[in-house]
Amino acid sequence: MNPSQDVVGEIRRLFDQRGGSMYGGESVTQLEHALQAASLAENAAASSATISAALLHDIGHLLHDLDDDAPDKGVDDVHEVLANEWLIKYFPREVTEPVRLHVAAKRYLCTVESEYYDQLSEPSQVSFKLQGGALADEEVKEFEQHDLFEQIVQVRRYDDEAKIVDLATPDLEHFLQHVAECVSCAERAEG
Ligand SMILES: [Fe+2]
């Protein structure tokens, strides 16, 4: 079996085994949240890398054993760090950077758009404080200089919108095609 089949199989297994758990304090499951985020990216004609990043941005929540309500207990699960450490073995940075920085992107948007914080869901507002709160001016500038800034912010906006109860989306297999494409792309670049 080649690495791209391996990792796609592992992602399928993670969502099958753990995707039914609720997404923090939201009213959708981890799988529904991931599918809705990927769907928003696909509907916006985003690249396979951005669609994959949207699908996988919260995979860190499936890689640890903390309870869903960890933020309510004052615990930051650093899921974006866990996700990045795992994904970076298989994916190009066009996938891993929007995942690694999706929490930073929330902090960025809360800092530069006054209405952004108000429209976040309550669990997202709770975790915002745990994750460090607003960025300093220097951090804002540094964030805006990232070469994938647009994609990073876009994935964050898909994340925020992907919390609609009972929304119909394509299934996981549909989006895993984009994931497989990104893995084989990374393999070709290395090879
Ligand atoms: Fe999310």
mmCIF file of C-alpha atoms and ligand atoms in Angstrom:
data_model
loop_
_atom_site.group_PDB
_atom_site.id
_atom_site.type_symbol
_atom_site.label_atom_id
_atom_site.label_comp_id
_atom_site.label_asym_id
_atom_site.label_seq_id
_atom_site.Cartn_x
_atom_site.Cartn_y
_atom_site.Cartn_z
ATOM 1 C CA MET A 1 0.000 0.000 0.000
ATOM 2 C CA ASN A 2 1.416 3.425 -0.850
ATOM 3 C CA PRO A 3 1.530 6.280 1.697
ATOM 4 C CA SER A 4 -1.384 8.162 0.134
ATOM 5 C CA GLN A 5 -3.676 5.129 0.541
ATOM 6 C CA ASP A 6 -2.383 4.710 4.102
ATOM 7 C CA VAL A 7 -3.149 8.232 5.217
ATOM 8 C CA VAL A 8 -6.502 8.413 3.445
ATOM 9 C CA GLY A 9 -7.435 5.141 5.162
ATOM 10 C CA GLU A 10 -6.319 6.509 8.513
ATOM 11 C CA ILE A 11 -8.387 9.692 8.068
ATOM 12 C CA ARG A 12 -11.399 7.560 7.123
ATOM 13 C CA ARG A 13 -10.853 5.439 10.237
ATOM 14 C CA LEU A 14 -10.555 8.489 12.519
ATOM 15 C CA PHE A 15 -13.817 9.979 11.241
ATOM 16 C CA ASP A 16 -15.567 6.579 11.324
ATOM 17 C CA GLN A 17 -14.511 5.896 14.899
ATOM 18 C CA ARG A 18 -14.632 9.369 16.398
ATOM 19 C CA GLY A 19 -16.407 11.688 13.934
ATOM 20 C CA GLY A 20 -19.767 11.064 15.616
ATOM 21 C CA SER A 21 -18.707 12.913 18.761
ATOM 22 C CA MET A 22 -20.101 16.394 19.212
ATOM 23 C CA TYR A 23 -18.031 19.338 18.040
ATOM 24 C CA GLY A 24 -17.211 21.087 21.311
ATOM 25 C CA GLY A 25 -20.355 22.737 22.641
ATOM 26 C CA GLU A 26 -21.872 23.061 19.135
ATOM 27 C CA SER A 27 -24.956 21.243 17.818
ATOM 28 C CA VAL A 28 -23.162 19.347 15.039
ATOM 29 C CA THR A 29 -20.817 16.357 15.141
ATOM 30 C CA GLN A 30 -17.132 16.516 14.240
ATOM 31 C CA LEU A 31 -17.890 14.786 10.937
ATOM 32 C CA GLU A 32 -20.790 17.115 10.067
ATOM 33 C CA HIS A 33 -18.611 20.124 10.909
ATOM 34 C CA ALA A 34 -15.747 18.860 8.725
ATOM 35 C CA LEU A 35 -18.053 18.035 5.792
ATOM 36 C CA GLN A 36 -19.780 21.411 5.967
ATOM 37 C CA ALA A 37 -16.455 23.266 6.038
ATOM 38 C CA ALA A 38 -15.160 21.266 3.046
ATOM 39 C CA SER A 39 -18.441 21.816 1.225
ATOM 40 C CA LEU A 40 -18.235 25.587 1.662
ATOM 41 C CA ALA A 41 -14.706 25.482 0.222
ATOM 42 C CA GLU A 42 -15.781 23.341 -2.711
ATOM 43 C CA ASN A 43 -18.803 25.553 -3.422
ATOM 44 C CA ALA A 44 -16.446 28.520 -3.566
ATOM 45 C CA ALA A 45 -14.358 26.659 -6.191
ATOM 46 C CA ALA A 46 -11.362 26.515 -3.827
ATOM 47 C CA SER A 47 -8.315 24.351 -4.616
ATOM 48 C CA SER A 48 -8.074 20.705 -3.502
ATOM 49 C CA ALA A 49 -5.556 21.866 -0.878
ATOM 50 C CA THR A 50 -7.991 24.396 0.615
ATOM 51 C CA ILE A 51 -10.872 21.895 0.491
ATOM 52 C CA SER A 52 -8.638 19.355 2.272
ATOM 53 C CA ALA A 53 -7.553 21.938 4.852
ATOM 54 C CA ALA A 54 -11.217 22.779 5.529
ATOM 55 C CA LEU A 55 -12.052 19.076 5.898
ATOM 56 C CA LEU A 56 -9.077 18.344 8.156
ATOM 57 C CA HIS A 57 -8.744 21.594 10.147
ATOM 58 C CA ASP A 58 -10.101 20.020 13.341
ATOM 59 C CA ILE A 59 -8.633 16.537 12.949
ATOM 60 C CA GLY A 60 -6.548 17.349 16.042
ATOM 61 C CA HIS A 61 -9.748 16.921 18.076
ATOM 62 C CA LEU A 62 -9.852 13.303 16.868
ATOM 63 C CA LEU A 63 -6.231 12.688 17.826
ATOM 64 C CA HIS A 64 -6.523 13.264 21.589
ATOM 65 C CA ASP A 65 -8.584 11.789 24.406
ATOM 66 C CA LEU A 66 -9.711 14.946 26.195
ATOM 67 C CA ASP A 67 -13.463 15.376 26.678
ATOM 68 C CA ASP A 68 -15.484 17.480 24.198
ATOM 69 C CA ASP A 69 -16.086 20.057 26.908
ATOM 70 C CA ALA A 70 -12.384 20.548 27.754
ATOM 71 C CA PRO A 71 -12.616 24.326 27.006
ATOM 72 C CA ASP A 72 -15.456 24.681 29.519
ATOM 73 C CA LYS A 73 -13.049 23.289 32.112
ATOM 74 C CA GLY A 74 -10.417 25.838 31.165
ATOM 75 C CA VAL A 75 -8.310 23.409 29.103
ATOM 76 C CA ASP A 76 -6.968 24.359 25.674
ATOM 77 C CA ASP A 77 -6.499 21.073 23.799
ATOM 78 C CA VAL A 78 -3.984 22.674 21.351
ATOM 79 C CA HIS A 79 -5.682 20.651 18.617
ATOM 80 C CA GLU A 80 -4.161 22.779 15.859
ATOM 81 C CA VAL A 81 -0.674 21.786 17.041
ATOM 82 C CA LEU A 82 -1.551 18.087 17.197
ATOM 83 C CA ALA A 83 -3.135 18.271 13.736
ATOM 84 C CA ASN A 84 -0.123 19.983 12.215
ATOM 85 C CA GLU A 85 2.331 17.477 13.680
ATOM 86 C CA TRP A 86 0.318 14.655 12.188
ATOM 87 C CA LEU A 87 -0.559 16.158 8.798
ATOM 88 C CA ILE A 88 2.892 17.536 8.053
ATOM 89 C CA LYS A 89 4.175 13.994 7.439
ATOM 90 C CA TYR A 90 1.920 13.598 4.405
ATOM 91 C CA PHE A 91 0.649 16.944 3.112
ATOM 92 C CA PRO A 92 2.025 20.058 1.423
ATOM 93 C CA ARG A 93 2.035 23.322 3.395
ATOM 94 C CA GLU A 94 -0.959 24.605 1.379
ATOM 95 C CA VAL A 95 -2.915 22.057 3.453
ATOM 96 C CA THR A 96 -1.020 22.147 6.749
ATOM 97 C CA GLU A 97 -0.614 25.915 7.208
ATOM 98 C CA PRO A 98 -4.345 26.798 7.187
ATOM 99 C CA VAL A 99 -4.836 23.959 9.698
ATOM 100 C CA ARG A 100 -1.916 24.957 11.934
ATOM 101 C CA LEU A 101 -3.041 28.587 11.921
ATOM 102 C CA HIS A 102 -6.829 28.298 12.104
ATOM 103 C CA VAL A 103 -6.812 29.250 15.789
ATOM 104 C CA ALA A 104 -4.413 32.136 15.132
ATOM 105 C CA ALA A 105 -6.770 33.201 12.310
ATOM 106 C CA LYS A 106 -9.642 33.427 14.764
ATOM 107 C CA ARG A 107 -7.505 35.555 17.079
ATOM 108 C CA TYR A 108 -6.504 37.688 14.074
ATOM 109 C CA LEU A 109 -10.086 38.229 12.877
ATOM 110 C CA CYS A 110 -11.278 39.035 16.407
ATOM 111 C CA THR A 111 -8.539 41.669 16.575
ATOM 112 C CA VAL A 112 -9.090 43.398 13.209
ATOM 113 C CA GLU A 113 -12.865 43.028 12.694
ATOM 114 C CA SER A 114 -14.893 44.392 15.597
ATOM 115 C CA GLU A 115 -18.057 42.502 14.635
ATOM 116 C CA TYR A 116 -16.254 39.160 14.145
ATOM 117 C CA TYR A 117 -16.078 38.210 17.833
ATOM 118 C CA ASP A 118 -19.793 38.979 18.333
ATOM 119 C CA GLN A 119 -20.867 36.609 15.574
ATOM 120 C CA LEU A 120 -18.766 33.689 16.880
ATOM 121 C CA SER A 121 -20.670 30.883 18.570
ATOM 122 C CA GLU A 122 -20.488 30.847 22.363
ATOM 123 C CA PRO A 123 -18.095 27.841 22.565
ATOM 124 C CA SER A 124 -15.821 29.609 20.088
ATOM 125 C CA GLN A 125 -15.865 32.764 22.221
ATOM 126 C CA VAL A 126 -14.965 30.686 25.297
ATOM 127 C CA SER A 127 -12.037 28.977 23.562
ATOM 128 C CA PHE A 128 -10.841 32.315 22.092
ATOM 129 C CA LYS A 129 -9.900 33.506 25.568
ATOM 130 C CA LEU A 130 -8.168 30.219 26.394
ATOM 131 C CA GLN A 131 -6.254 30.374 23.129
ATOM 132 C CA GLY A 132 -4.652 33.685 24.039
ATOM 133 C CA GLY A 133 -7.226 36.345 23.057
ATOM 134 C CA ALA A 134 -6.495 39.308 20.794
ATOM 135 C CA LEU A 135 -3.198 39.637 18.902
ATOM 136 C CA ALA A 136 -0.696 42.430 19.495
ATOM 137 C CA ASP A 137 -0.031 44.901 16.613
ATOM 138 C CA GLU A 138 3.216 43.145 15.728
ATOM 139 C CA GLU A 139 1.472 39.771 15.613
ATOM 140 C CA VAL A 140 -1.239 41.193 13.315
ATOM 141 C CA LYS A 141 1.417 42.443 10.882
ATOM 142 C CA GLU A 142 3.275 39.159 10.963
ATOM 143 C CA PHE A 143 0.073 37.221 10.316
ATOM 144 C CA GLU A 144 -0.837 39.385 7.307
ATOM 145 C CA GLN A 145 2.571 38.709 5.762
ATOM 146 C CA HIS A 146 2.088 34.957 5.594
ATOM 147 C CA ASP A 147 2.264 33.863 1.952
ATOM 148 C CA LEU A 148 -0.924 31.812 2.413
ATOM 149 C CA PHE A 149 -2.762 34.546 4.347
ATOM 150 C CA GLU A 150 -5.861 34.537 2.072
ATOM 151 C CA GLN A 151 -6.319 30.765 2.227
ATOM 152 C CA ILE A 152 -5.741 30.692 5.994
ATOM 153 C CA VAL A 153 -8.411 33.335 6.654
ATOM 154 C CA GLN A 154 -10.784 31.690 4.182
ATOM 155 C CA VAL A 155 -10.537 28.292 5.897
ATOM 156 C CA ARG A 156 -11.259 30.034 9.208
ATOM 157 C CA ARG A 157 -14.434 31.574 7.766
ATOM 158 C CA TYR A 158 -15.573 28.167 6.444
ATOM 159 C CA ASP A 159 -14.915 26.781 9.933
ATOM 160 C CA ASP A 160 -17.109 29.449 11.551
ATOM 161 C CA GLU A 161 -19.992 28.858 9.139
ATOM 162 C CA ALA A 162 -19.887 25.048 9.319
ATOM 163 C CA LYS A 163 -22.176 24.621 12.308
ATOM 164 C CA ILE A 164 -25.629 24.245 10.746
ATOM 165 C CA VAL A 165 -27.840 21.486 12.146
ATOM 166 C CA ASP A 166 -29.012 18.874 9.587
ATOM 167 C CA LEU A 167 -27.402 20.528 6.568
ATOM 168 C CA ALA A 168 -27.047 18.110 3.621
ATOM 169 C CA THR A 169 -23.512 17.801 2.218
ATOM 170 C CA PRO A 170 -21.572 15.356 0.033
ATOM 171 C CA ASP A 171 -20.173 12.454 2.084
ATOM 172 C CA LEU A 172 -16.655 11.841 3.404
ATOM 173 C CA GLU A 173 -15.651 9.675 0.426
ATOM 174 C CA HIS A 174 -16.368 12.572 -1.906
ATOM 175 C CA PHE A 175 -13.920 14.864 -0.109
ATOM 176 C CA LEU A 176 -11.304 12.147 0.420
ATOM 177 C CA GLN A 177 -10.662 12.329 -3.324
ATOM 178 C CA HIS A 178 -9.312 15.855 -2.812
ATOM 179 C CA VAL A 179 -7.270 14.612 0.146
ATOM 180 C CA ALA A 180 -5.739 11.784 -1.917
ATOM 181 C CA GLU A 181 -4.876 14.260 -4.654
ATOM 182 C CA CYS A 182 -3.008 16.471 -2.153
ATOM 183 C CA VAL A 183 -1.043 13.548 -0.707
ATOM 184 C CA SER A 184 0.078 12.304 -4.093
ATOM 185 C CA CYS A 185 0.964 15.882 -5.038
ATOM 186 C CA ALA A 186 3.248 16.102 -1.983
ATOM 187 C CA GLU A 187 4.787 12.710 -2.868
ATOM 188 C CA ARG A 188 5.541 13.851 -6.409
ATOM 189 C CA ALA A 189 7.148 17.065 -5.109
ATOM 190 C CA GLU A 190 9.437 15.042 -2.835
ATOM 191 C CA GLY A 191 10.215 12.339 -5.363
HETATM 192 FE FE FE B 1 -13.649 23.967 13.418
#
